[in-house]
PDB file of C-alpha atoms in Angstrom:
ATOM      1  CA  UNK A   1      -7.011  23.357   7.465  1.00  0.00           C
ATOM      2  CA  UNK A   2     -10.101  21.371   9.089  1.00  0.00           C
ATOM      3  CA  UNK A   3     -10.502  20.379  12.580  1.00  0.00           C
ATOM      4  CA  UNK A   4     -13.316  17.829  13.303  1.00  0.00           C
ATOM      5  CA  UNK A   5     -14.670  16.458  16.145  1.00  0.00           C
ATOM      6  CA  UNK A   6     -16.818  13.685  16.592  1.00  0.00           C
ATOM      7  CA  UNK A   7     -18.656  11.605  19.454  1.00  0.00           C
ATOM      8  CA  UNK A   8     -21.021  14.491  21.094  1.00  0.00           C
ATOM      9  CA  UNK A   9     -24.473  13.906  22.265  1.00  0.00           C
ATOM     10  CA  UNK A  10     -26.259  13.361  25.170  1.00  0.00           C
ATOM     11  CA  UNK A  11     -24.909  11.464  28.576  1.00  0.00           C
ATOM     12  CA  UNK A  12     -26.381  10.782  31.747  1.00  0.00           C
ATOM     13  CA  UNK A  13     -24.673  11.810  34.816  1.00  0.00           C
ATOM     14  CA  UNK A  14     -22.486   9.601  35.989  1.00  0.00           C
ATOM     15  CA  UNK A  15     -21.030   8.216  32.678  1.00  0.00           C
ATOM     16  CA  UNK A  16     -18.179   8.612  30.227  1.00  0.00           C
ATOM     17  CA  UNK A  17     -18.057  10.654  26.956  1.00  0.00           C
ATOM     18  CA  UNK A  18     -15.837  10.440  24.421  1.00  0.00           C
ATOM     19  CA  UNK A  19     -14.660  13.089  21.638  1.00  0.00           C
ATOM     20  CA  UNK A  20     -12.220  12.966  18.890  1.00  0.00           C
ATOM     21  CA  UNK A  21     -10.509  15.149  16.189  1.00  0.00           C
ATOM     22  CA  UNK A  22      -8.958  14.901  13.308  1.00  0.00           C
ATOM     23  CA  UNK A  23      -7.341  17.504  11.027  1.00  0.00           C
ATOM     24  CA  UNK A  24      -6.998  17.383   7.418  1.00  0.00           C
ATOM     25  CA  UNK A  25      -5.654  19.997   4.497  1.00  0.00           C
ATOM     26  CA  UNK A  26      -2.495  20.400   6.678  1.00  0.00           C
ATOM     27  CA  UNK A  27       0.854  17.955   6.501  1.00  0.00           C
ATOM     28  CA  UNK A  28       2.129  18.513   9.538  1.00  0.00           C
ATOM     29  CA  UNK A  29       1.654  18.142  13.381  1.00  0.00           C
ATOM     30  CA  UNK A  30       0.585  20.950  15.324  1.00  0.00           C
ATOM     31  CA  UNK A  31       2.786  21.540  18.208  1.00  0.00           C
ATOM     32  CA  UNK A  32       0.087  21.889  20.894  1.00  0.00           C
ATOM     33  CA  UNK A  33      -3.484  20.442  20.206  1.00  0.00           C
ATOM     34  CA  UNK A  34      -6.294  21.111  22.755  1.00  0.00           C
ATOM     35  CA  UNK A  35      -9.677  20.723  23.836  1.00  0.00           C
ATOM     36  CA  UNK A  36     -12.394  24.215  24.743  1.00  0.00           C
ATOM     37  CA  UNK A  37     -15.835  24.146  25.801  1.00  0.00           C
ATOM     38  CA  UNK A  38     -18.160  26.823  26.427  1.00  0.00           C
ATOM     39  CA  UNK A  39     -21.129  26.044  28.573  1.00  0.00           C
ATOM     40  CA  UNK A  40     -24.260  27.775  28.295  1.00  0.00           C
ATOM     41  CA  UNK A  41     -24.742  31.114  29.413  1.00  0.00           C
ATOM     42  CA  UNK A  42     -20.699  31.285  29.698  1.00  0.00           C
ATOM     43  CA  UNK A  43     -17.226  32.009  27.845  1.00  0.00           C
ATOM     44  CA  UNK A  44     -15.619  30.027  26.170  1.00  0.00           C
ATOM     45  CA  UNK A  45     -12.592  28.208  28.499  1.00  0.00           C
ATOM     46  CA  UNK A  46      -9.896  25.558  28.202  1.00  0.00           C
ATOM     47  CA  UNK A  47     -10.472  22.101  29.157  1.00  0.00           C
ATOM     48  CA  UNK A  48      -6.892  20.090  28.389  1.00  0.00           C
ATOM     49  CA  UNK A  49      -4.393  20.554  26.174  1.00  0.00           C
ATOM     50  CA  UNK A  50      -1.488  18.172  24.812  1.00  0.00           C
ATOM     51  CA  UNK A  51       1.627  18.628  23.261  1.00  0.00           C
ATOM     52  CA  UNK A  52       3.857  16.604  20.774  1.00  0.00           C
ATOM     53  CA  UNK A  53       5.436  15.541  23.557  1.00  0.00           C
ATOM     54  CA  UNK A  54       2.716  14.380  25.315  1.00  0.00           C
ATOM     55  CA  UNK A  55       2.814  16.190  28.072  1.00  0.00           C
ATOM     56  CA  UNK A  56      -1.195  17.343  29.123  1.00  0.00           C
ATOM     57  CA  UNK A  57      -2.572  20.240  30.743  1.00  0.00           C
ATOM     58  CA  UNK A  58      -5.915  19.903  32.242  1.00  0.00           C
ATOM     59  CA  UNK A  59      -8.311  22.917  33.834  1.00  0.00           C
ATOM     60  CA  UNK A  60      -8.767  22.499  37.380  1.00  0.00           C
ATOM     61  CA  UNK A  61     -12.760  21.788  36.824  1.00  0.00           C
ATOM     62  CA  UNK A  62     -11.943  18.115  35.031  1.00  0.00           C
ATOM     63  CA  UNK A  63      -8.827  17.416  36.395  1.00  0.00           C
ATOM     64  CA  UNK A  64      -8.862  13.291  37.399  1.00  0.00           C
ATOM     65  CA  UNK A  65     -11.555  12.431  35.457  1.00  0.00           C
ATOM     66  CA  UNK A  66     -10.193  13.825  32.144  1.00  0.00           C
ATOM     67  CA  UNK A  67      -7.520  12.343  29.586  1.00  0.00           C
ATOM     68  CA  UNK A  68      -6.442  14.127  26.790  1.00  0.00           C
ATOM     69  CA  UNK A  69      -4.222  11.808  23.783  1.00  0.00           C
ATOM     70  CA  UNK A  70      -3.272  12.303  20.547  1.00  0.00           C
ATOM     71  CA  UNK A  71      -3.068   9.754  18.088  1.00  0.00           C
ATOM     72  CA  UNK A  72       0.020   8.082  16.755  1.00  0.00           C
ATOM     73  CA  UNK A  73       0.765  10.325  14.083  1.00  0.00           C
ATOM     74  CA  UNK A  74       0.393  13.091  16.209  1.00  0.00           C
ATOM     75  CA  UNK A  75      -2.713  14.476  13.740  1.00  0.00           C
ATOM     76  CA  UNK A  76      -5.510  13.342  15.990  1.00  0.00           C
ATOM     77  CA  UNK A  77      -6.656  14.435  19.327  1.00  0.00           C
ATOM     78  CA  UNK A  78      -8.835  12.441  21.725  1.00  0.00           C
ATOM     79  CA  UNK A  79     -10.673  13.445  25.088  1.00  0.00           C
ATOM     80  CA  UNK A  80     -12.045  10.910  27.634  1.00  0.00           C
ATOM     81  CA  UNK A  81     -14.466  12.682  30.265  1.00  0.00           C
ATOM     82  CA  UNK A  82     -15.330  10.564  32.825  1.00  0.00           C
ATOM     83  CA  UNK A  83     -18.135  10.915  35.974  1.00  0.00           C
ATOM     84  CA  UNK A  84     -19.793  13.234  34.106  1.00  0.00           C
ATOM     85  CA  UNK A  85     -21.913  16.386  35.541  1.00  0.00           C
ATOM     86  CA  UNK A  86     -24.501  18.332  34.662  1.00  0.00           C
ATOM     87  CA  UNK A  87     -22.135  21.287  34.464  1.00  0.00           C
ATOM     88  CA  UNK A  88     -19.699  18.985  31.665  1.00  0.00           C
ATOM     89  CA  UNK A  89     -22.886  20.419  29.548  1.00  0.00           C
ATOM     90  CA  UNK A  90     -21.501  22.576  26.413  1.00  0.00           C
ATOM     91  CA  UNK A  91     -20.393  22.592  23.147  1.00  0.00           C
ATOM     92  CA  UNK A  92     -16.963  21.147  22.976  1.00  0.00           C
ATOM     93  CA  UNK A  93     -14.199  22.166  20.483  1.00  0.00           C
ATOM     94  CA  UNK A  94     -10.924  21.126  19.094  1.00  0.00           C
ATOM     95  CA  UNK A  95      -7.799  23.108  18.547  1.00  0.00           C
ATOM     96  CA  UNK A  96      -4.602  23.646  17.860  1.00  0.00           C
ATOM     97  CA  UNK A  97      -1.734  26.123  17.908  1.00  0.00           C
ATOM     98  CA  UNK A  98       1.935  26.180  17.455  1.00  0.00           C
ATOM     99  CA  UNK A  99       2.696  27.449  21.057  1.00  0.00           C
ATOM    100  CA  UNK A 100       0.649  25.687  24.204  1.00  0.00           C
ATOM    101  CA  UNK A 101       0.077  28.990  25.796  1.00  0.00           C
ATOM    102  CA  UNK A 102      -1.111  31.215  22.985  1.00  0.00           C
ATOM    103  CA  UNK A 103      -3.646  28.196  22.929  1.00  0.00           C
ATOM    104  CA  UNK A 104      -4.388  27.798  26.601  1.00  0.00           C
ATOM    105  CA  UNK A 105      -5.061  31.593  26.596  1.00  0.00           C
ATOM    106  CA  UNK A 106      -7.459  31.245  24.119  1.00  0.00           C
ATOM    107  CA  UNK A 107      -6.026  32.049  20.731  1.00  0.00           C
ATOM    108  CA  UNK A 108      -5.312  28.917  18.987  1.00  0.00           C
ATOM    109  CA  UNK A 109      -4.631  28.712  15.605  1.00  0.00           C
ATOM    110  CA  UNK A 110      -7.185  27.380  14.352  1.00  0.00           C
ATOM    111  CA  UNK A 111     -10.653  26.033  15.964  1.00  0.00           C
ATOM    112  CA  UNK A 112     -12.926  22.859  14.975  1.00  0.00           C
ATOM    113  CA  UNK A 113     -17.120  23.573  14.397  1.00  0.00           C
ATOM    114  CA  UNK A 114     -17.565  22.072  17.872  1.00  0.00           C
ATOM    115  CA  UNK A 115     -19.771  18.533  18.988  1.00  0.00           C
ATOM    116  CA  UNK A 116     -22.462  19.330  21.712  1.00  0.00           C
ATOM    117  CA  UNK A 117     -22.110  17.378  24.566  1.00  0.00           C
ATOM    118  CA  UNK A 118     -25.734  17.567  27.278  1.00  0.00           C
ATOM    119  CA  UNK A 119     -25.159  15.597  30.512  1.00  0.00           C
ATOM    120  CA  UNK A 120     -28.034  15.309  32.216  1.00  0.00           C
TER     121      UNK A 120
END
């Protein structure tokens, strides 16, 4: 099983950024799919989190300028960050777990390489 994200790189403050992941080498949809970043110098902590459902979960540090999808077939997540800050800085990474809390706790199933996001 592969998670990969896309769309990193560097933003200005003030802007939009855009990530996506998609999962291969497994046939099914994960129940729960989510987002994690950890910014320099800290742990790693949950950003949003969707299940198959579509109901999200966002942390309290993005919440209203954050939107978390999947895509139709339920295989590919999506996050739009938007009015970016310096403190948005991090690597971001995808995930995915059978069971939204194991994953917002920080034990997803599996975890994607990550994308590097700088705002600055």
């Amino acid at each position: 099983v592969q998670l990969v994200e896309s769309g990193g790189g560097s933003v200005k403050a003030g802007g939009s950024l855009s990530l996506s992941c998609e999962v291969s080498g497994y046939s099914y949809s994960w129940y729960c799919m989510g987002w994690f970043r950890q910014r320099p110098g800290q742990e790693r902590e949950a950003v949003a989190q969707i299940d198959i459902e579509d109901t999200a979960t966002y942390a309290d540090s993005v919440k209203g300028r954050c939107t978390v999808s999947r895509g139709n077939a339920k295989k590919s997540l999506f996050l739009q960050l938007n009015n970016l800050i310096a403190d948005d800085t991090g690597t971001y990474y995808c995930t995915a777990h059978w069971n939204c809390h194991q994953l917002w706790q920080g034990h997803p199933n599996y975890w994607g390489q990550g994308t590097q996001v700088t705002v600055s």
